[in-house]
Short mmCIF file of C-alpha atoms in Angstrom, two decimals:
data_model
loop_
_atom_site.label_atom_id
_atom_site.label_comp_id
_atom_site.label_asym_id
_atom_site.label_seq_id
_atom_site.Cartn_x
_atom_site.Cartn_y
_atom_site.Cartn_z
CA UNK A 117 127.72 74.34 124.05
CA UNK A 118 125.40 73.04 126.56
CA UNK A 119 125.26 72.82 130.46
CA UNK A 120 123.74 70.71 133.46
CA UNK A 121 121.63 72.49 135.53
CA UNK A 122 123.08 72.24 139.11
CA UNK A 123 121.04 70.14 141.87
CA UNK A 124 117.83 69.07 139.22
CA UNK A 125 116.17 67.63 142.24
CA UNK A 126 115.64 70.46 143.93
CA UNK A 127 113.75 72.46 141.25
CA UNK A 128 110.19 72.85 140.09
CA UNK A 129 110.55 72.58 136.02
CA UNK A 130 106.66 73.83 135.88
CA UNK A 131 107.42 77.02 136.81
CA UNK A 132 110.44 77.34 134.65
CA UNK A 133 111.05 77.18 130.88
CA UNK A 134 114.45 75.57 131.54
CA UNK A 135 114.73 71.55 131.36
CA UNK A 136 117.57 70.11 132.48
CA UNK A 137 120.23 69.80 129.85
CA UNK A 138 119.92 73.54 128.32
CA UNK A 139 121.38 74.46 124.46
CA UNK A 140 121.83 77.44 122.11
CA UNK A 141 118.90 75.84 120.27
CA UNK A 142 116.23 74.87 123.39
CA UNK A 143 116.67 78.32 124.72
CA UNK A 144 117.33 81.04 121.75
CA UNK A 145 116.01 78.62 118.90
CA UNK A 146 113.61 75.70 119.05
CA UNK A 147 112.06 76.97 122.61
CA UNK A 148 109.99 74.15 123.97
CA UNK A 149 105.76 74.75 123.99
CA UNK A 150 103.52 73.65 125.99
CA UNK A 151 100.33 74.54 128.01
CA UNK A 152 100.89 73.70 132.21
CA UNK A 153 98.62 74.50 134.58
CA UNK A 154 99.13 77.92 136.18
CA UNK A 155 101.58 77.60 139.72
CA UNK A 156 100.52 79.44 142.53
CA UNK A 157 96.94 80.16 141.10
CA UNK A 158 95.29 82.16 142.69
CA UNK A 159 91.43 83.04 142.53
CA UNK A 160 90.92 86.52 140.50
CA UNK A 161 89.89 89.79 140.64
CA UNK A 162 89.55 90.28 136.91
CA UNK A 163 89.62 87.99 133.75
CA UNK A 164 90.15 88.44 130.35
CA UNK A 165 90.19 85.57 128.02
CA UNK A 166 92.18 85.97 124.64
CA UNK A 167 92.21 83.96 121.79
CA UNK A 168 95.08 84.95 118.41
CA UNK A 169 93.94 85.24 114.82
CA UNK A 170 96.44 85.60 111.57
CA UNK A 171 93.92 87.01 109.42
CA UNK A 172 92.82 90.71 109.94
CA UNK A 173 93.25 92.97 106.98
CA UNK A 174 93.74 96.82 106.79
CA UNK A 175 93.50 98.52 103.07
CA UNK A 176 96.42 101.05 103.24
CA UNK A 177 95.54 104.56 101.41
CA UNK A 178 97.59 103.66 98.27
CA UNK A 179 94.40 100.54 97.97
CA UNK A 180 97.23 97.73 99.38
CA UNK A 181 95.95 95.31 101.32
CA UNK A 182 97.69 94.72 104.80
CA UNK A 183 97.29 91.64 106.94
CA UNK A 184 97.85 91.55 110.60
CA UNK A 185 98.21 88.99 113.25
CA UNK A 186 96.95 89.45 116.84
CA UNK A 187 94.04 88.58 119.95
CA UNK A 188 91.05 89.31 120.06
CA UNK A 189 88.61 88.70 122.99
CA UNK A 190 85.53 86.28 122.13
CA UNK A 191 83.61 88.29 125.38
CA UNK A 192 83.96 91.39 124.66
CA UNK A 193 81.02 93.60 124.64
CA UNK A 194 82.35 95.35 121.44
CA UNK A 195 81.63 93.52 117.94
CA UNK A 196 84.83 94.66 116.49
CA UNK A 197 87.17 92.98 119.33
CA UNK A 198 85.48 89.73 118.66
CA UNK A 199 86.81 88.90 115.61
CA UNK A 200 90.44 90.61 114.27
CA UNK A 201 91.09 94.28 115.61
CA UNK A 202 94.11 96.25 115.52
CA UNK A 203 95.50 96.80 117.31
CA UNK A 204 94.43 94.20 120.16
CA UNK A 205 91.89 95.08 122.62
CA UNK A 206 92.51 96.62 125.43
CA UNK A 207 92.85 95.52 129.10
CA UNK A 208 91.80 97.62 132.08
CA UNK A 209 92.43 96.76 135.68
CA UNK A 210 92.89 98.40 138.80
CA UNK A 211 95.68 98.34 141.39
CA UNK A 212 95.68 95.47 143.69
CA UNK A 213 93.58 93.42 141.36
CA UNK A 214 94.88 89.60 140.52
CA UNK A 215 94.61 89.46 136.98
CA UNK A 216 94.15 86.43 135.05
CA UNK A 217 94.80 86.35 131.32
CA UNK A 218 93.59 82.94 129.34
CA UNK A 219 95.33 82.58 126.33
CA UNK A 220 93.86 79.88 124.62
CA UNK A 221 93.07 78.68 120.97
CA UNK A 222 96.55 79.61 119.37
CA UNK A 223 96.58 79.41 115.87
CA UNK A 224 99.67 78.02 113.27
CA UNK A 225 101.99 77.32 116.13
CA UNK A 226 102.71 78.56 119.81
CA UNK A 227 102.36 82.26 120.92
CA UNK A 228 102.90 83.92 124.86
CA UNK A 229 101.81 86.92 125.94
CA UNK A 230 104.30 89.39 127.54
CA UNK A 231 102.65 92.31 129.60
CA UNK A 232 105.47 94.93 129.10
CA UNK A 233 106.59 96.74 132.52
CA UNK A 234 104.28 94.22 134.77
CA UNK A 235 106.49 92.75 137.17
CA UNK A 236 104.88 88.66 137.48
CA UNK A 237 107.01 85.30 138.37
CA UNK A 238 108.96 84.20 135.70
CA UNK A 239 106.69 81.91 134.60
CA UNK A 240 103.83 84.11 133.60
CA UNK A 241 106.15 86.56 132.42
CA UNK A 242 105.78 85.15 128.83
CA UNK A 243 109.29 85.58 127.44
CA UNK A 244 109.54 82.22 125.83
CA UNK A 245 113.08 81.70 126.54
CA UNK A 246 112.80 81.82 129.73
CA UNK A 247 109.82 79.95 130.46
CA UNK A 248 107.81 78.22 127.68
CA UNK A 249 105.62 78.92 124.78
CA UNK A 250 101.66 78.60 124.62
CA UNK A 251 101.26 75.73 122.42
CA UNK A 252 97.06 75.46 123.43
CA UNK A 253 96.20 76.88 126.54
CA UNK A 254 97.66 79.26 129.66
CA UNK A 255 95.95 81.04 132.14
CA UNK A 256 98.84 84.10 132.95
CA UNK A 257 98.44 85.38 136.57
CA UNK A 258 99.57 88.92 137.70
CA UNK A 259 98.74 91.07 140.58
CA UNK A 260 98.64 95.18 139.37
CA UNK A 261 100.76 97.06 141.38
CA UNK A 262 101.41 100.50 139.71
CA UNK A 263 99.14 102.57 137.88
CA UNK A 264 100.12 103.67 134.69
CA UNK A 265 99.94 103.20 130.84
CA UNK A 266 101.23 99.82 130.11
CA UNK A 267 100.85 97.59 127.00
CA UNK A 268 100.94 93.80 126.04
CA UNK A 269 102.28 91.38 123.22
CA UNK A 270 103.66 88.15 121.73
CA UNK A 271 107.11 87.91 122.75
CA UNK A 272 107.60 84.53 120.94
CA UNK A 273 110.17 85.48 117.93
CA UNK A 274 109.28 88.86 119.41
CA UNK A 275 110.48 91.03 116.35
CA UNK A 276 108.69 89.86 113.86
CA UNK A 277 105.41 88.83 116.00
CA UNK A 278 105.27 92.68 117.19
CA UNK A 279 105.61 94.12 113.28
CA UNK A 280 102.11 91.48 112.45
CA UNK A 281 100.28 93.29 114.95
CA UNK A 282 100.31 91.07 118.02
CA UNK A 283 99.94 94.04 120.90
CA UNK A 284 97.61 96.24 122.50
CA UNK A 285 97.12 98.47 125.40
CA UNK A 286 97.05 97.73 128.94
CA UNK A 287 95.84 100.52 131.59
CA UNK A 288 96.23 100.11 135.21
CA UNK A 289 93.78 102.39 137.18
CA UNK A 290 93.50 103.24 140.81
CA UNK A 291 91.87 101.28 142.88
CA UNK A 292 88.68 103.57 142.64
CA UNK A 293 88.41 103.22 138.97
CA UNK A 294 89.33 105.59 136.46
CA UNK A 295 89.52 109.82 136.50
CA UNK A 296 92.20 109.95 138.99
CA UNK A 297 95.89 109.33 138.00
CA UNK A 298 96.28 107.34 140.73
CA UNK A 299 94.91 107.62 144.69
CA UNK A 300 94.53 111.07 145.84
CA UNK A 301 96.12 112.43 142.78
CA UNK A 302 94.88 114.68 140.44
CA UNK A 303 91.73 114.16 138.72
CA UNK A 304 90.75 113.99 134.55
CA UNK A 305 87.59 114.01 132.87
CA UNK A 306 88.86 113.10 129.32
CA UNK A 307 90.84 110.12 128.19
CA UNK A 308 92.46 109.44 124.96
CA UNK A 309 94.85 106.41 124.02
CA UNK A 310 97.30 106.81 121.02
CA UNK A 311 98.84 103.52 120.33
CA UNK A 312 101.13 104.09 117.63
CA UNK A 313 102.44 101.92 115.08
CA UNK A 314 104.32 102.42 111.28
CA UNK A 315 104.34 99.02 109.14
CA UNK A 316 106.74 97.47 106.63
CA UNK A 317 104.87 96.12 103.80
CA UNK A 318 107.67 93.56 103.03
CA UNK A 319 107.79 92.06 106.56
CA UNK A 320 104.28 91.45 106.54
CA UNK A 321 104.21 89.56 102.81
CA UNK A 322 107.31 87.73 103.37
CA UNK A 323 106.59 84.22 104.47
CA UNK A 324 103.66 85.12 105.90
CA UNK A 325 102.64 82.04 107.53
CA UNK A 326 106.25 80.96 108.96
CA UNK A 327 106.12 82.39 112.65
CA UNK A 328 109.34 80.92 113.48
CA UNK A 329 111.68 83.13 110.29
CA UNK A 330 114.86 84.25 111.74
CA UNK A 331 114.66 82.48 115.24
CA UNK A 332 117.55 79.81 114.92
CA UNK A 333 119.91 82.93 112.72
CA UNK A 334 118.86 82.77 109.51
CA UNK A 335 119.21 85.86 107.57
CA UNK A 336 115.42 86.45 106.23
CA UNK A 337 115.86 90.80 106.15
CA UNK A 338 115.08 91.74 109.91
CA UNK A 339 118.44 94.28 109.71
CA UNK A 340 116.13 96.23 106.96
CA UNK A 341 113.03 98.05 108.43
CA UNK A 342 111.95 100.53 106.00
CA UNK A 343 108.16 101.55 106.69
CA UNK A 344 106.10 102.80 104.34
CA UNK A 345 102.53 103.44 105.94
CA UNK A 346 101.75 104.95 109.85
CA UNK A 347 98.49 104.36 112.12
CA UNK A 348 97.05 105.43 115.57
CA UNK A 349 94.89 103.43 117.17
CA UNK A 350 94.42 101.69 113.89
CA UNK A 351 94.06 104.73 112.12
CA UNK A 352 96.32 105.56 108.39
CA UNK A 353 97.45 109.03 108.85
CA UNK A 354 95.39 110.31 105.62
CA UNK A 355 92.24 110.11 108.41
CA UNK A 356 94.44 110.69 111.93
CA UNK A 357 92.61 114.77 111.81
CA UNK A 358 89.23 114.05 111.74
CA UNK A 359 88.83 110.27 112.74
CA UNK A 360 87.12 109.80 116.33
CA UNK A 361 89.32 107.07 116.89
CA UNK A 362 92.18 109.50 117.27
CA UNK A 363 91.23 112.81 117.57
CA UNK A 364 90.89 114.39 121.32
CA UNK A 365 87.31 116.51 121.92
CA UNK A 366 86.60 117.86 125.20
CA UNK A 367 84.97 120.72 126.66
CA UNK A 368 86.70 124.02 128.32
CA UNK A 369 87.29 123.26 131.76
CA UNK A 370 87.91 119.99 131.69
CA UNK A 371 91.15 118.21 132.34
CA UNK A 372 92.27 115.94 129.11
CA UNK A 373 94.60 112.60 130.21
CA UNK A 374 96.55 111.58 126.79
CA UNK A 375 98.45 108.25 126.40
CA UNK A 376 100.79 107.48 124.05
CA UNK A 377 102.42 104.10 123.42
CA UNK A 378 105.20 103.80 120.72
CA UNK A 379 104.72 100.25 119.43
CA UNK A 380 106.51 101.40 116.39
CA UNK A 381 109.92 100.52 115.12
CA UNK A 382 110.91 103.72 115.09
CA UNK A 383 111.81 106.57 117.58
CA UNK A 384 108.87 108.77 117.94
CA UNK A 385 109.14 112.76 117.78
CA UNK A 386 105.86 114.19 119.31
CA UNK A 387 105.53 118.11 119.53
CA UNK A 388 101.76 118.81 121.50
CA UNK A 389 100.19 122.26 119.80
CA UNK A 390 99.28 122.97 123.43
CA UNK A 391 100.90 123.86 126.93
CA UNK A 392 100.97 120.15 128.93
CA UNK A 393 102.37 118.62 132.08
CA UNK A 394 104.01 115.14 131.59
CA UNK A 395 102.64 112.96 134.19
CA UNK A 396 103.57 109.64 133.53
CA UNK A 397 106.12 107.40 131.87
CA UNK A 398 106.54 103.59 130.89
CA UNK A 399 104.00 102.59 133.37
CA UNK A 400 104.62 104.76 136.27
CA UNK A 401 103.25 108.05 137.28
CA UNK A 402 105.20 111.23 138.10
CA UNK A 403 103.99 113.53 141.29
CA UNK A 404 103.17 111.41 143.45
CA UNK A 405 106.72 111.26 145.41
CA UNK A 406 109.21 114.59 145.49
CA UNK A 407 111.74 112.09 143.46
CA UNK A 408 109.60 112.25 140.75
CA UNK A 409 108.18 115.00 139.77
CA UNK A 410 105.72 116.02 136.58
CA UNK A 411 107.14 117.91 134.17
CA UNK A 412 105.77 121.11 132.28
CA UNK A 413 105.82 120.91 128.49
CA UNK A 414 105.32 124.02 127.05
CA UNK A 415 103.44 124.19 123.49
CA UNK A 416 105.41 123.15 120.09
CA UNK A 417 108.26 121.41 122.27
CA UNK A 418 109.21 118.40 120.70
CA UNK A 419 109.78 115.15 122.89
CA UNK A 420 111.03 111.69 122.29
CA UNK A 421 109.66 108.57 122.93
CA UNK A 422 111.21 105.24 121.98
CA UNK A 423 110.30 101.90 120.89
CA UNK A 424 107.82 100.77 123.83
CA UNK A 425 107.92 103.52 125.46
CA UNK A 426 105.06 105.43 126.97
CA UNK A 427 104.34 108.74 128.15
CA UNK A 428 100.96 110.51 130.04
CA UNK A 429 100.53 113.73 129.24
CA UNK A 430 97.92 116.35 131.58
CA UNK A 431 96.36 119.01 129.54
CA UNK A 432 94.18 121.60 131.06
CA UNK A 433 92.91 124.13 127.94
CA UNK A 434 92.69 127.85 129.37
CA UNK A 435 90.75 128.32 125.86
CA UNK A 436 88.82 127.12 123.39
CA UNK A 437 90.25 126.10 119.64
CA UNK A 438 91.82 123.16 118.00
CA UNK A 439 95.56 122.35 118.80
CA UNK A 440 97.58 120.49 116.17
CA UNK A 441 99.21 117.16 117.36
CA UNK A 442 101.92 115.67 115.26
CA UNK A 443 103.77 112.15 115.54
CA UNK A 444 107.29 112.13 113.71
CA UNK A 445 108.53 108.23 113.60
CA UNK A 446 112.58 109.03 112.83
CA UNK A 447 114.90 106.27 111.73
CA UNK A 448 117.14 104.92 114.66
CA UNK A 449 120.23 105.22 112.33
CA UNK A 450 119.69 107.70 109.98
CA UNK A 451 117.70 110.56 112.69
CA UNK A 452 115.76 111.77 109.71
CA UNK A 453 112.03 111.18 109.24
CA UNK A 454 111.11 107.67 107.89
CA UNK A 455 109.87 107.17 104.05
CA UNK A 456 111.65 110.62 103.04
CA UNK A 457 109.69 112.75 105.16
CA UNK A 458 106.36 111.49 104.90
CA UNK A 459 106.44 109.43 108.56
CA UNK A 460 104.61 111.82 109.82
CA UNK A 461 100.91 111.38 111.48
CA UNK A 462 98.72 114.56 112.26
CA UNK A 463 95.72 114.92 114.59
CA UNK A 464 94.01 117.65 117.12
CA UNK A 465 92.97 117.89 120.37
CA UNK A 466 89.59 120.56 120.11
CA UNK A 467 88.26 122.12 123.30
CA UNK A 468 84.90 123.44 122.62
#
């Protein structure tokens, strides 16, 4: 089946993905790439340049070798985002800011970047089906309008790109920097990101190199997604209790901001050891309006977050101790906890 656009003349096809005559297989399939100058640019507050690699490798606690795909960000100031992390590094803004994202050097075919919960123009949205895919170079241009936890990926054969590794957090702060939740709301001291992600050894051997598996219908095993291994921040949950990386450590009397963002295939069960107030969620924060309020979470009360989903949680320790944190990732069909109860990542927040 295929259609004409109506009146050609009078649209801009740089700032769309669409071409003229559209089909099942230019827009679902075979989506055109390509690397246009940015419309509308603007000049920018902030930039962050971002390169993709297909080779980082993370030995699994059973001694298997995993390899990831994602971006990593040849400026950074930190050794380790330079070359392959995992997950991707993050980017920090601040309200108001116009952000400018080069994605450039894409390896073994095209790649976008979508920046989940930002609301830009459709063309540096990065859904390649409904604009285009980065076959060399694009600088994406946003302007941050809401603080909150956010996050960003590939969304080119978006399923499968997401599983290699291709994401990472994105935090927008106040216009005055970080420790406030947003203006004039309430303050924090300490921060602590959990990204969160459980991996399926098979989807990560299986034609490793073929970015484009499953995109035009073919059956390559994308109804099966049976992990076997479970990270935070990069983390295997054999070192989640003790590994700085995770693990929360603050004094008594200060405030203690956790994010969590579910980039896992799986619905995430997390029960907090400690009384909390839930202050945020998918990129916006509660409390600042009567229509949204902030919730209370008492200790040991399981909550839910699914797949991209992302939740800010306040925590202000009356005492001193360590309080267990635990991450259940639960099949979407079955409700029980993936690989026969051992989806399951532990960690602490300690007040001293």
């Amino acid at each position: 089946m295929a259609y004409q656009i109506e009146e050609p003349d009078q649209l801009d096809y740089t700032k769309t993905g669409v071409k003229g005559l559209v089909t099942y297989d230019s827009f679902g399939c075979n989506v055109f790439a390509e690397h246009p100058p940015t419309p509308d640019r603007l000049d920018p507050d902030v930039v962050y340049r971002l390169a993709t690699h297909s080779d980082a490798r993370l030995q699994a606690p059973d001694g298997k070798e995993i390899r990831f795909w994602g971006f990593f960000n040849p400026d950074s100031s930190n050794p380790a985002e330079r070359t392959a992390p995992y997950p991707s590094p993050m980017i920090r803004v601040r309200k108001g800011q116009v952000v400018h994202i080069d994605l450039f050097d894409t390896e073994h075919g095209a790649h976008t970047i979508h920046f989940h919960a930002i609301e830009p123009t459709t063309m540096n949205d990065g859904v390649g089906h409904t604009s285009f895919e980065v076959n060399d170079r694009y600088v994406y241009q946003w302007q941050a309008a809401e603080e909150g936890t956010y996050f960003y990926h590939c969304h080119r054969n978006t399923v499968h790109h997401m599983e290699m590794g291709m994401f990472g957090p994105l935090i927008v702060d106040p216009p005055e920097g970080p420790g406030r939740l947003y203006s004039g709301g309430p303050r924090y001291h300490v921060e602590r990101t959990w990204f969160v992600d459980d991996v399926d050894l098979r989807w990560h051997e299986q034609n490793f190199r073929n970015h484009d598996q499953g995109m035009c219908g073919e059956d390559v095993g994308f109804n099966r997604f049976e992990p076997k291994y479970f990270l935070v921040n990069g983390v295997f949950n054999d070192k989640t209790m003790t590994d700085p990386r995770v693990m929360s450590t603050s004094r008594l009397g200060q405030r203690v901001l956790i994010r969590i963002v579910n980039a896992s295939y799986s619905v995430l069960r997390i029960t907090l050891g400690i009384n909390a107030r839930l202050v945020g969620a998918d990129g916006r924060m509660l409390g600042r309006h009567p229509w949204n309020r902030t919730v209370n979470i008492p200790a040991n009360s399981p909550q839910i977050l699914t797949t991209a989903g992302r939740f800010d949680f306040l925590i202000t320790p009356t005492r001193r101790g360590n309080y267990p944190v635990k991450m259940e990732f639960i099949d979407w069909i079955t409700g029980l906890v993936q690989d026969d109860g051992r989806g399951v990542v532990d960690t602490q927040i300690k007040v001293r």
